[in-house]
Amino acid sequence: MKVYKFGGASVKDAGGIRTLAEIVSREQANLVVVVSAFGKTTNALEKVLKAWLIGENVYHSLLEETYKNHQSVIEELFTDKTAVSGKMDISFARLKEYMLSEKRRDYDFEYDQVVSYGEIWSTIIVAEYLKTNFSDVEWLDIRENLLTDDRFRDANILWSESANRIKGIFDFKKKRIYVTQGFIGGTVAGQTTTLGREGSDYTAAILANMLDAESVVVWKDVPGILNADPKWLPDAQKLDEISYKEAVEMTFSGAKVIHPKTIKPLHNKNIPLYVRSFLEPGGIGTIIKADATLKKIIPVFIKKEDQILISILPKDFSFVMGDNLSRIFHSFMLHGIKVNLVEASAVSIDVCVDDERPKVDSLINDLKEEFAAIYNEKVEMLSIRHYTAEAIERITTDREILLEQRTRSTVRFVVRQV
Ligand code: ASP
Ligand code: MG
């Protein structure tokens, strides 16, 4: 069996869903189809959530608008709307009822309860549409089977508990095509969780791992993995094949083409990942696998924006290594802050992280008894894999370099635009 994953950009309108069905029709193998929320639905639901949490009634109209977008897709796709509209209306009523209740918990919890509806709605519509084309399609609610802990908005998979359920529920003797949600899961107690923004790729990889898939295909609106974001460097070139290691390095450095957590579950079972173009389904795309070689070694450029560079210094001028280091990193872990780059000197440590101010502020607050912190805000982290002097020159001119770090294969700069 294979896992196909379709992201929001692929399923942004009725035309996208028709293309999805065409792509599915070309595949003979048993299939798990993992779908994200339509287009910008996740962002729209985030706005609904924020308005609702601060008690602004505009949330009603924002929510209706999002729902209407789904209804207009239904209008275009279905001649008989009874089944799909029935299911959608029940789901929508459930969310509205939830939002009428007075009880509010913290932001992360409510985020998952509300924003997860984007994936529920997209998969209802995709599954019902596929049913009009194929006889053996089933919709599955992944929340009952992909179990996670209760770290809302960034939930961790409970691997062994989930694997048994997943193997039981995706039964290809019963159906050939299963449609399910990316990005979301559920706790043992039955509460909805999410796996982090853009997490549907990760879902596809998890399911592939648990079901021993022969491959995963992520269908995207780009021809494959490029050596740079073409919006930044317009002469970006497609990479035909890359290794798991290369893919991990690239996504960790900030390449947005697939979610960073996607590679590990695939690597562990040696399952190849194809990144292919939804717009040109005949193209070969990029393959990520164990024994891949970069046929022609070219520099790969990655830019991570909205970063903060924090210098942390023990107030008593003690060395930063040793106890101080473990204290500092423990604190990063507790606050759920991912470290993108570290550079240590004798009495200070520089850390580059995503600009998530509330989290960073509470971290610094925690450390403030013993450590002083200096910030450089609005910086970027630029990385080049397989760098050359020319490649470095190309992306660092017009930028003030605050920090530079080199290994044999990668150079990284924390920079500020001048
Ligand atoms: N819909 C979610 C998001 O936009 C998950 C995903 O697209 O992978 O973040
Ligand atoms: Mg998305």
Short mmCIF file of C-alpha atoms and ligand atoms in Angstrom, two decimals:
data_model
loop_
_atom_site.label_atom_id
_atom_site.label_comp_id
_atom_site.label_asym_id
_atom_site.label_seq_id
_atom_site.Cartn_x
_atom_site.Cartn_y
_atom_site.Cartn_z
CA MET A 1 0.00 0.00 0.00
CA LYS A 2 0.97 3.62 -0.47
CA VAL A 3 0.25 6.83 1.38
CA TYR A 4 -0.71 9.91 -0.62
CA LYS A 5 -0.76 13.26 1.11
CA PHE A 6 -2.50 16.32 -0.30
CA GLY A 7 -1.80 19.69 1.32
CA GLY A 8 -4.02 22.74 1.64
CA ALA A 9 -2.71 24.31 -1.56
CA SER A 10 -3.73 21.22 -3.55
CA VAL A 11 -7.24 21.07 -2.16
CA LYS A 12 -8.01 24.77 -2.20
CA ASP A 13 -11.00 24.57 -4.55
CA ALA A 14 -13.28 22.23 -6.50
CA GLY A 15 -10.75 22.00 -9.34
CA GLY A 16 -8.11 20.81 -6.87
CA ILE A 17 -10.36 18.05 -5.61
CA ARG A 18 -11.08 16.92 -9.15
CA THR A 19 -7.33 16.74 -9.80
CA LEU A 20 -6.91 14.78 -6.56
CA ALA A 21 -9.48 12.26 -7.80
CA GLU A 22 -7.68 11.98 -11.14
CA ILE A 23 -4.36 11.33 -9.41
CA VAL A 24 -6.01 8.70 -7.20
CA SER A 25 -7.57 7.05 -10.27
CA ARG A 26 -4.11 6.45 -11.78
CA GLU A 27 -3.00 4.45 -8.75
CA GLN A 28 -3.71 0.72 -8.61
CA ALA A 29 -2.26 0.07 -5.13
CA ASN A 30 -4.18 0.18 -1.86
CA LEU A 31 -4.15 3.76 -0.68
CA VAL A 32 -4.30 5.90 2.41
CA VAL A 33 -5.15 9.46 1.37
CA VAL A 34 -4.13 11.99 4.01
CA VAL A 35 -5.65 15.43 3.51
CA SER A 36 -4.98 18.85 5.11
CA ALA A 37 -7.54 21.55 5.62
CA PHE A 38 -8.60 23.36 2.42
CA GLY A 39 -6.44 26.31 1.33
CA LYS A 40 -6.13 28.86 4.11
CA THR A 41 -8.78 27.30 6.35
CA THR A 42 -6.38 26.70 9.24
CA ASN A 43 -5.45 30.39 9.30
CA ALA A 44 -9.13 31.34 9.08
CA LEU A 45 -10.03 29.07 12.00
CA GLU A 46 -7.16 30.56 14.01
CA LYS A 47 -8.83 33.95 13.54
CA VAL A 48 -12.20 32.52 14.60
CA LEU A 49 -10.57 31.08 17.71
CA LYS A 50 -8.86 34.33 18.68
CA ALA A 51 -12.06 36.35 18.32
CA TRP A 52 -14.03 33.76 20.29
CA LEU A 53 -11.49 33.61 23.10
CA ILE A 54 -11.58 37.35 23.66
CA GLY A 55 -15.36 37.35 23.51
CA GLU A 56 -15.75 39.16 20.20
CA ASN A 57 -18.99 38.27 18.47
CA VAL A 58 -17.44 38.70 15.04
CA TYR A 59 -16.32 35.10 15.47
CA HIS A 60 -19.82 34.04 14.32
CA SER A 61 -19.51 35.70 10.94
CA LEU A 62 -15.90 34.58 10.47
CA LEU A 63 -16.98 31.03 11.16
CA GLU A 64 -19.97 31.24 8.80
CA GLU A 65 -17.69 32.58 6.08
CA THR A 66 -15.27 29.68 6.44
CA TYR A 67 -18.13 27.23 6.35
CA LYS A 68 -19.60 28.92 3.27
CA ASN A 69 -16.33 28.40 1.42
CA HIS A 70 -16.76 24.68 1.99
CA GLN A 71 -20.37 24.82 0.87
CA SER A 72 -19.46 26.51 -2.38
CA VAL A 73 -16.93 23.73 -3.10
CA ILE A 74 -19.74 21.22 -2.47
CA GLU A 75 -22.05 23.13 -4.83
CA GLU A 76 -19.50 22.84 -7.61
CA LEU A 77 -18.60 19.19 -7.08
CA PHE A 78 -21.78 17.32 -6.34
CA THR A 79 -25.01 16.84 -8.22
CA ASP A 80 -26.55 14.97 -5.31
CA LYS A 81 -25.48 16.86 -2.19
CA THR A 82 -27.60 14.97 0.34
CA ALA A 83 -24.93 12.73 1.87
CA VAL A 84 -22.10 15.24 1.98
CA SER A 85 -24.21 18.15 3.20
CA GLY A 86 -25.78 15.99 5.89
CA LYS A 87 -22.38 15.03 7.28
CA MET A 88 -21.02 18.56 7.03
CA ASP A 89 -24.02 20.09 8.76
CA ILE A 90 -23.75 17.70 11.69
CA SER A 91 -20.06 18.49 12.08
CA PHE A 92 -20.59 22.24 11.80
CA ALA A 93 -23.42 22.15 14.35
CA ARG A 94 -21.13 20.31 16.75
CA LEU A 95 -18.48 23.03 16.52
CA LYS A 96 -21.04 25.81 16.92
CA GLU A 97 -22.46 24.12 19.98
CA TYR A 98 -18.99 23.72 21.44
CA MET A 99 -18.36 27.43 20.97
CA LEU A 100 -21.59 28.37 22.67
CA SER A 101 -20.54 26.71 25.91
CA GLU A 102 -19.07 29.02 28.52
CA LYS A 103 -16.22 26.84 29.59
CA ARG A 104 -12.84 27.98 28.31
CA ARG A 105 -9.54 26.31 28.95
CA ASP A 106 -6.13 27.51 27.91
CA TYR A 107 -5.31 28.69 24.41
CA ASP A 108 -3.49 25.53 23.28
CA PHE A 109 -6.33 23.25 24.33
CA GLU A 110 -9.03 25.37 22.70
CA TYR A 111 -6.88 25.74 19.59
CA ASP A 112 -6.94 22.01 19.00
CA GLN A 113 -10.67 21.65 19.68
CA VAL A 114 -11.56 24.38 17.17
CA VAL A 115 -8.87 24.47 14.47
CA SER A 116 -9.01 20.68 13.91
CA TYR A 117 -12.38 21.10 12.17
CA GLY A 118 -10.56 22.24 9.03
CA GLU A 119 -9.27 18.72 8.47
CA ILE A 120 -12.57 17.08 9.42
CA TRP A 121 -14.43 19.13 6.80
CA SER A 122 -11.87 18.73 4.02
CA THR A 123 -11.78 14.96 4.45
CA ILE A 124 -15.58 14.63 4.56
CA ILE A 125 -15.80 16.42 1.21
CA VAL A 126 -12.87 14.58 -0.39
CA ALA A 127 -14.12 11.17 0.78
CA GLU A 128 -17.67 11.80 -0.42
CA TYR A 129 -16.38 13.02 -3.77
CA LEU A 130 -14.14 9.97 -4.19
CA LYS A 131 -17.15 7.78 -3.37
CA THR A 132 -18.90 9.21 -6.42
CA ASN A 133 -15.92 8.00 -8.54
CA PHE A 134 -14.83 4.77 -6.82
CA SER A 135 -16.78 2.05 -5.11
CA ASP A 136 -14.36 1.17 -2.30
CA VAL A 137 -13.69 4.35 -0.33
CA GLU A 138 -13.95 4.86 3.42
CA TRP A 139 -13.57 7.98 5.61
CA LEU A 140 -11.79 7.46 8.93
CA ASP A 141 -11.67 9.70 11.97
CA ILE A 142 -7.98 9.55 12.82
CA ARG A 143 -8.52 11.09 16.27
CA GLU A 144 -9.80 7.81 17.65
CA ASN A 145 -6.82 5.86 16.38
CA LEU A 146 -3.77 8.08 16.26
CA LEU A 147 -3.27 8.58 19.97
CA THR A 148 -1.12 11.33 21.42
CA ASP A 149 -0.19 12.80 24.78
CA ASP A 150 -1.93 15.98 25.90
CA ARG A 151 0.67 18.49 24.84
CA PHE A 152 -1.94 20.45 22.91
CA ARG A 153 -0.80 22.16 19.69
CA ASP A 154 2.40 20.10 19.64
CA ALA A 155 1.24 16.63 20.65
CA ASN A 156 3.55 13.63 20.78
CA ILE A 157 2.46 10.35 19.24
CA LEU A 158 1.90 7.37 21.54
CA TRP A 159 3.51 4.97 19.13
CA SER A 160 2.72 1.50 20.41
CA GLU A 161 -0.84 2.32 21.50
CA SER A 162 -1.54 3.91 18.11
CA ALA A 163 0.16 1.28 15.92
CA ASN A 164 -2.21 -1.48 17.03
CA ARG A 165 -5.28 0.59 16.36
CA ILE A 166 -4.00 1.90 13.05
CA LYS A 167 -3.20 -1.61 11.80
CA GLY A 168 -6.67 -2.75 12.80
CA ILE A 169 -8.62 0.12 11.34
CA PHE A 170 -7.00 0.44 7.92
CA ASP A 171 -8.21 -2.91 6.65
CA PHE A 172 -7.54 -3.27 2.94
CA LYS A 173 -9.54 -6.47 2.78
CA LYS A 174 -12.59 -4.29 3.39
CA LYS A 175 -11.77 -1.17 1.38
CA ARG A 176 -9.06 -0.15 -1.05
CA ILE A 177 -8.97 3.60 -0.40
CA TYR A 178 -9.07 5.24 3.00
CA VAL A 179 -9.36 9.01 3.40
CA THR A 180 -8.25 10.51 6.68
CA GLN A 181 -7.07 13.73 8.31
CA GLY A 182 -3.52 14.99 8.58
CA PHE A 183 -2.35 17.20 11.44
CA ILE A 184 -4.75 15.95 14.12
CA GLY A 185 -4.86 13.17 16.69
CA GLY A 186 -6.55 12.44 19.99
CA THR A 187 -5.71 11.73 23.61
CA VAL A 188 -6.66 8.49 25.31
CA ALA A 189 -9.38 10.50 27.06
CA GLY A 190 -10.86 11.42 23.66
CA GLN A 191 -9.77 15.05 23.37
CA THR A 192 -8.59 16.34 20.02
CA THR A 193 -4.93 17.31 19.65
CA THR A 194 -2.84 18.75 16.82
CA LEU A 195 0.72 17.95 15.82
CA GLY A 196 2.02 21.44 15.00
CA ARG A 197 1.42 23.66 11.96
CA GLU A 198 1.94 21.94 8.62
CA GLY A 199 1.83 18.64 10.47
CA SER A 200 -0.04 16.65 7.81
CA ASP A 201 3.19 15.47 6.20
CA TYR A 202 4.14 14.04 9.56
CA THR A 203 0.80 12.20 9.80
CA ALA A 204 1.45 10.65 6.37
CA ALA A 205 4.86 9.44 7.54
CA ILE A 206 3.51 8.05 10.82
CA LEU A 207 0.77 6.07 9.05
CA ALA A 208 3.27 4.81 6.46
CA ASN A 209 5.54 3.61 9.25
CA MET A 210 2.76 1.85 11.16
CA LEU A 211 1.27 0.25 8.04
CA ASP A 212 4.63 -0.62 6.42
CA ALA A 213 3.78 1.34 3.30
CA GLU A 214 5.81 0.83 0.15
CA SER A 215 6.10 4.60 -0.34
CA VAL A 216 4.70 8.01 0.55
CA VAL A 217 3.88 10.64 -2.04
CA VAL A 218 3.45 14.24 -0.92
CA TRP A 219 1.59 16.10 -3.71
CA LYS A 220 2.55 19.76 -3.73
CA ASP A 221 2.18 22.89 -5.83
CA VAL A 222 5.92 22.85 -6.63
CA PRO A 223 7.74 20.46 -9.02
CA GLY A 224 9.67 18.82 -6.17
CA ILE A 225 12.32 19.90 -3.67
CA LEU A 226 14.32 22.82 -4.97
CA ASN A 227 17.75 24.02 -3.88
CA ALA A 228 16.19 27.31 -2.68
CA ASP A 229 12.83 28.96 -2.31
CA PRO A 230 12.20 30.34 -5.83
CA LYS A 231 10.51 33.41 -4.33
CA TRP A 232 13.90 34.23 -2.83
CA LEU A 233 16.30 32.93 -5.49
CA PRO A 234 14.41 32.72 -8.79
CA ASP A 235 16.98 30.48 -10.48
CA ALA A 236 16.31 27.65 -7.98
CA GLN A 237 16.77 24.16 -9.42
CA LYS A 238 14.96 20.92 -8.65
CA LEU A 239 16.89 18.19 -6.82
CA ASP A 240 16.05 14.79 -8.35
CA GLU A 241 17.02 12.70 -5.37
CA ILE A 242 18.30 13.39 -1.87
CA SER A 243 19.11 11.23 1.14
CA TYR A 244 17.10 11.16 4.35
CA LYS A 245 20.01 12.89 6.06
CA GLU A 246 20.08 15.69 3.52
CA ALA A 247 16.30 16.12 3.88
CA VAL A 248 16.53 16.30 7.68
CA GLU A 249 19.32 18.87 7.50
CA MET A 250 17.36 20.94 5.01
CA THR A 251 14.05 20.89 6.88
CA PHE A 252 15.73 21.52 10.22
CA SER A 253 17.47 24.56 8.74
CA GLY A 254 14.10 25.91 7.67
CA ALA A 255 13.35 24.49 4.21
CA LYS A 256 9.55 24.55 4.20
CA VAL A 257 8.89 21.94 1.59
CA ILE A 258 8.11 19.17 4.09
CA HIS A 259 7.57 19.13 7.84
CA PRO A 260 10.85 18.42 9.72
CA LYS A 261 9.38 15.50 11.67
CA THR A 262 8.40 13.65 8.49
CA ILE A 263 11.70 11.96 7.78
CA LYS A 264 12.36 9.92 10.91
CA PRO A 265 9.36 7.54 10.72
CA LEU A 266 10.19 6.89 7.06
CA HIS A 267 13.92 6.46 7.59
CA ASN A 268 13.25 3.98 10.41
CA LYS A 269 11.38 1.70 8.04
CA ASN A 270 13.35 2.61 4.92
CA ILE A 271 10.25 3.92 3.14
CA PRO A 272 10.96 6.30 0.23
CA LEU A 273 9.24 9.68 0.12
CA TYR A 274 8.34 11.26 -3.20
CA VAL A 275 7.59 14.96 -3.45
CA ARG A 276 5.62 15.43 -6.65
CA SER A 277 3.79 18.17 -8.47
CA PHE A 278 0.06 18.23 -8.17
CA LEU A 279 0.01 20.54 -11.19
CA GLU A 280 2.07 18.17 -13.36
CA PRO A 281 1.26 14.73 -11.98
CA GLY A 282 3.36 13.11 -14.73
CA GLY A 283 6.61 14.72 -13.51
CA ILE A 284 9.09 12.65 -11.49
CA GLY A 285 9.52 15.17 -8.67
CA THR A 286 12.09 14.52 -5.96
CA ILE A 287 12.74 11.21 -4.24
CA ILE A 288 14.06 11.05 -0.70
CA LYS A 289 15.57 7.69 0.19
CA ALA A 290 18.46 6.02 1.96
CA ASP A 291 20.98 5.54 -0.82
CA ALA A 292 20.30 8.72 -2.76
CA THR A 293 23.15 10.77 -4.02
CA LEU A 294 23.11 14.39 -4.92
CA LYS A 295 24.00 13.65 -8.52
CA LYS A 296 25.39 17.06 -9.14
CA ILE A 297 26.45 18.70 -5.89
CA ILE A 298 25.03 22.19 -5.90
CA PRO A 299 24.64 24.57 -2.99
CA VAL A 300 21.29 24.38 -1.21
CA PHE A 301 20.13 27.70 0.25
CA ILE A 302 17.76 27.91 3.20
CA LYS A 303 16.36 30.98 4.88
CA LYS A 304 14.61 30.97 8.23
CA GLU A 305 12.93 34.28 8.96
CA ASP A 306 11.51 35.78 12.17
CA GLN A 307 14.32 34.63 14.40
CA ILE A 308 15.67 35.99 17.68
CA LEU A 309 19.29 35.64 18.68
CA ILE A 310 19.53 35.49 22.46
CA SER A 311 22.82 35.78 24.35
CA ILE A 312 22.57 34.26 27.81
CA LEU A 313 25.24 35.12 30.38
CA PRO A 314 25.63 33.82 33.95
CA LYS A 315 25.40 36.93 36.17
CA ASP A 316 28.27 35.83 38.40
CA PHE A 317 30.63 35.48 35.42
CA SER A 318 30.90 31.71 35.95
CA PHE A 319 31.61 29.46 32.98
CA VAL A 320 28.60 28.61 30.88
CA MET A 321 29.60 25.01 30.22
CA GLY A 322 28.64 22.25 32.67
CA ASP A 323 25.80 22.83 35.11
CA ASN A 324 24.80 26.15 33.59
CA LEU A 325 24.46 24.61 30.16
CA SER A 326 22.19 21.82 31.32
CA ARG A 327 20.11 24.27 33.37
CA ILE A 328 19.66 26.55 30.33
CA PHE A 329 18.72 23.78 27.91
CA HIS A 330 16.42 22.12 30.36
CA SER A 331 14.56 25.40 30.52
CA PHE A 332 14.29 25.58 26.72
CA MET A 333 12.80 22.11 26.74
CA LEU A 334 10.29 22.91 29.49
CA HIS A 335 9.05 25.94 27.57
CA GLY A 336 8.78 24.00 24.32
CA ILE A 337 11.26 26.26 22.50
CA LYS A 338 13.18 24.66 19.65
CA VAL A 339 16.79 25.71 19.34
CA ASN A 340 17.87 26.40 15.76
CA LEU A 341 21.52 27.22 16.41
CA VAL A 342 23.86 27.30 19.42
CA GLU A 343 27.24 28.91 19.85
CA ALA A 344 29.02 28.88 23.21
CA SER A 345 31.92 30.90 24.57
CA ALA A 346 33.41 30.73 28.05
CA VAL A 347 30.90 32.96 29.80
CA SER A 348 27.98 33.23 27.38
CA ILE A 349 25.88 31.18 25.08
CA ASP A 350 24.16 32.42 21.92
CA VAL A 351 20.97 30.70 20.86
CA CYS A 352 18.90 31.36 17.76
CA VAL A 353 15.20 30.50 18.08
CA ASP A 354 11.91 31.21 16.31
CA ASP A 355 10.37 34.48 17.45
CA GLU A 356 7.61 33.18 19.68
CA ARG A 357 7.72 36.01 22.16
CA PRO A 358 5.37 34.77 24.90
CA LYS A 359 7.33 31.52 25.18
CA VAL A 360 10.71 33.26 24.99
CA ASP A 361 9.71 35.85 27.60
CA SER A 362 8.63 33.23 30.10
CA LEU A 363 11.86 31.30 29.51
CA ILE A 364 13.95 34.40 30.20
CA ASN A 365 11.84 35.15 33.23
CA ASP A 366 12.59 31.69 34.56
CA LEU A 367 16.31 32.16 34.13
CA LYS A 368 16.52 35.74 35.32
CA GLU A 369 17.78 35.06 38.87
CA GLU A 370 21.06 33.66 37.64
CA PHE A 371 21.37 34.79 34.02
CA ALA A 372 21.22 37.99 32.02
CA ALA A 373 19.83 37.91 28.49
CA ILE A 374 20.54 40.15 25.50
CA TYR A 375 18.28 39.99 22.47
CA ASN A 376 18.79 40.65 18.80
CA GLU A 377 15.34 40.67 17.29
CA LYS A 378 14.16 40.55 13.66
CA VAL A 379 17.09 38.51 12.47
CA GLU A 380 17.27 35.73 9.88
CA MET A 381 19.14 32.47 9.88
CA LEU A 382 20.66 31.66 6.49
CA SER A 383 22.11 28.21 5.86
CA ILE A 384 23.96 26.87 2.85
CA ARG A 385 24.55 23.15 2.43
CA HIS A 386 27.50 22.30 0.17
CA TYR A 387 28.60 25.92 0.25
CA THR A 388 31.03 27.69 -2.04
CA ALA A 389 32.61 31.12 -1.73
CA GLU A 390 30.35 32.35 -4.50
CA ALA A 391 27.23 31.00 -2.79
CA ILE A 392 28.15 32.76 0.45
CA GLU A 393 28.82 36.01 -1.34
CA ARG A 394 25.50 35.76 -3.10
CA ILE A 395 23.31 35.71 0.01
CA THR A 396 25.32 37.70 2.55
CA THR A 397 25.87 40.94 0.67
CA ASP A 398 23.67 43.69 2.05
CA ARG A 399 23.40 41.87 5.33
CA GLU A 400 25.05 42.44 8.67
CA ILE A 401 26.44 39.13 9.93
CA LEU A 402 25.88 38.72 13.67
CA LEU A 403 27.10 35.15 13.92
CA GLU A 404 28.71 32.62 11.60
CA GLN A 405 29.16 28.90 12.02
CA ARG A 406 30.81 26.45 9.63
CA THR A 407 31.11 22.70 9.37
CA ARG A 408 32.52 20.86 6.37
CA SER A 409 29.12 20.62 4.70
CA THR A 410 27.10 23.53 6.09
CA VAL A 411 27.59 27.18 6.81
CA ARG A 412 25.06 29.17 8.81
CA PHE A 413 24.73 32.89 9.33
CA VAL A 414 22.54 34.85 11.68
CA VAL A 415 22.03 38.11 9.84
CA ARG A 416 20.18 41.37 9.85
CA GLN A 417 19.12 43.22 6.72
CA VAL A 418 20.97 46.52 6.34
N1 ASP B 1 -3.83 22.43 8.01
C1 ASP B 1 -2.67 22.43 8.86
C2 ASP B 1 -1.86 23.70 8.65
O1 ASP B 1 -2.17 24.46 7.75
C3 ASP B 1 -1.82 21.23 8.67
C4 ASP B 1 -1.16 21.11 7.31
O2 ASP B 1 -1.48 21.83 6.39
O3 ASP B 1 -0.30 20.25 7.15
O4 ASP B 1 -0.94 23.92 9.37
MG MG B 2 -2.09 23.68 5.48
#
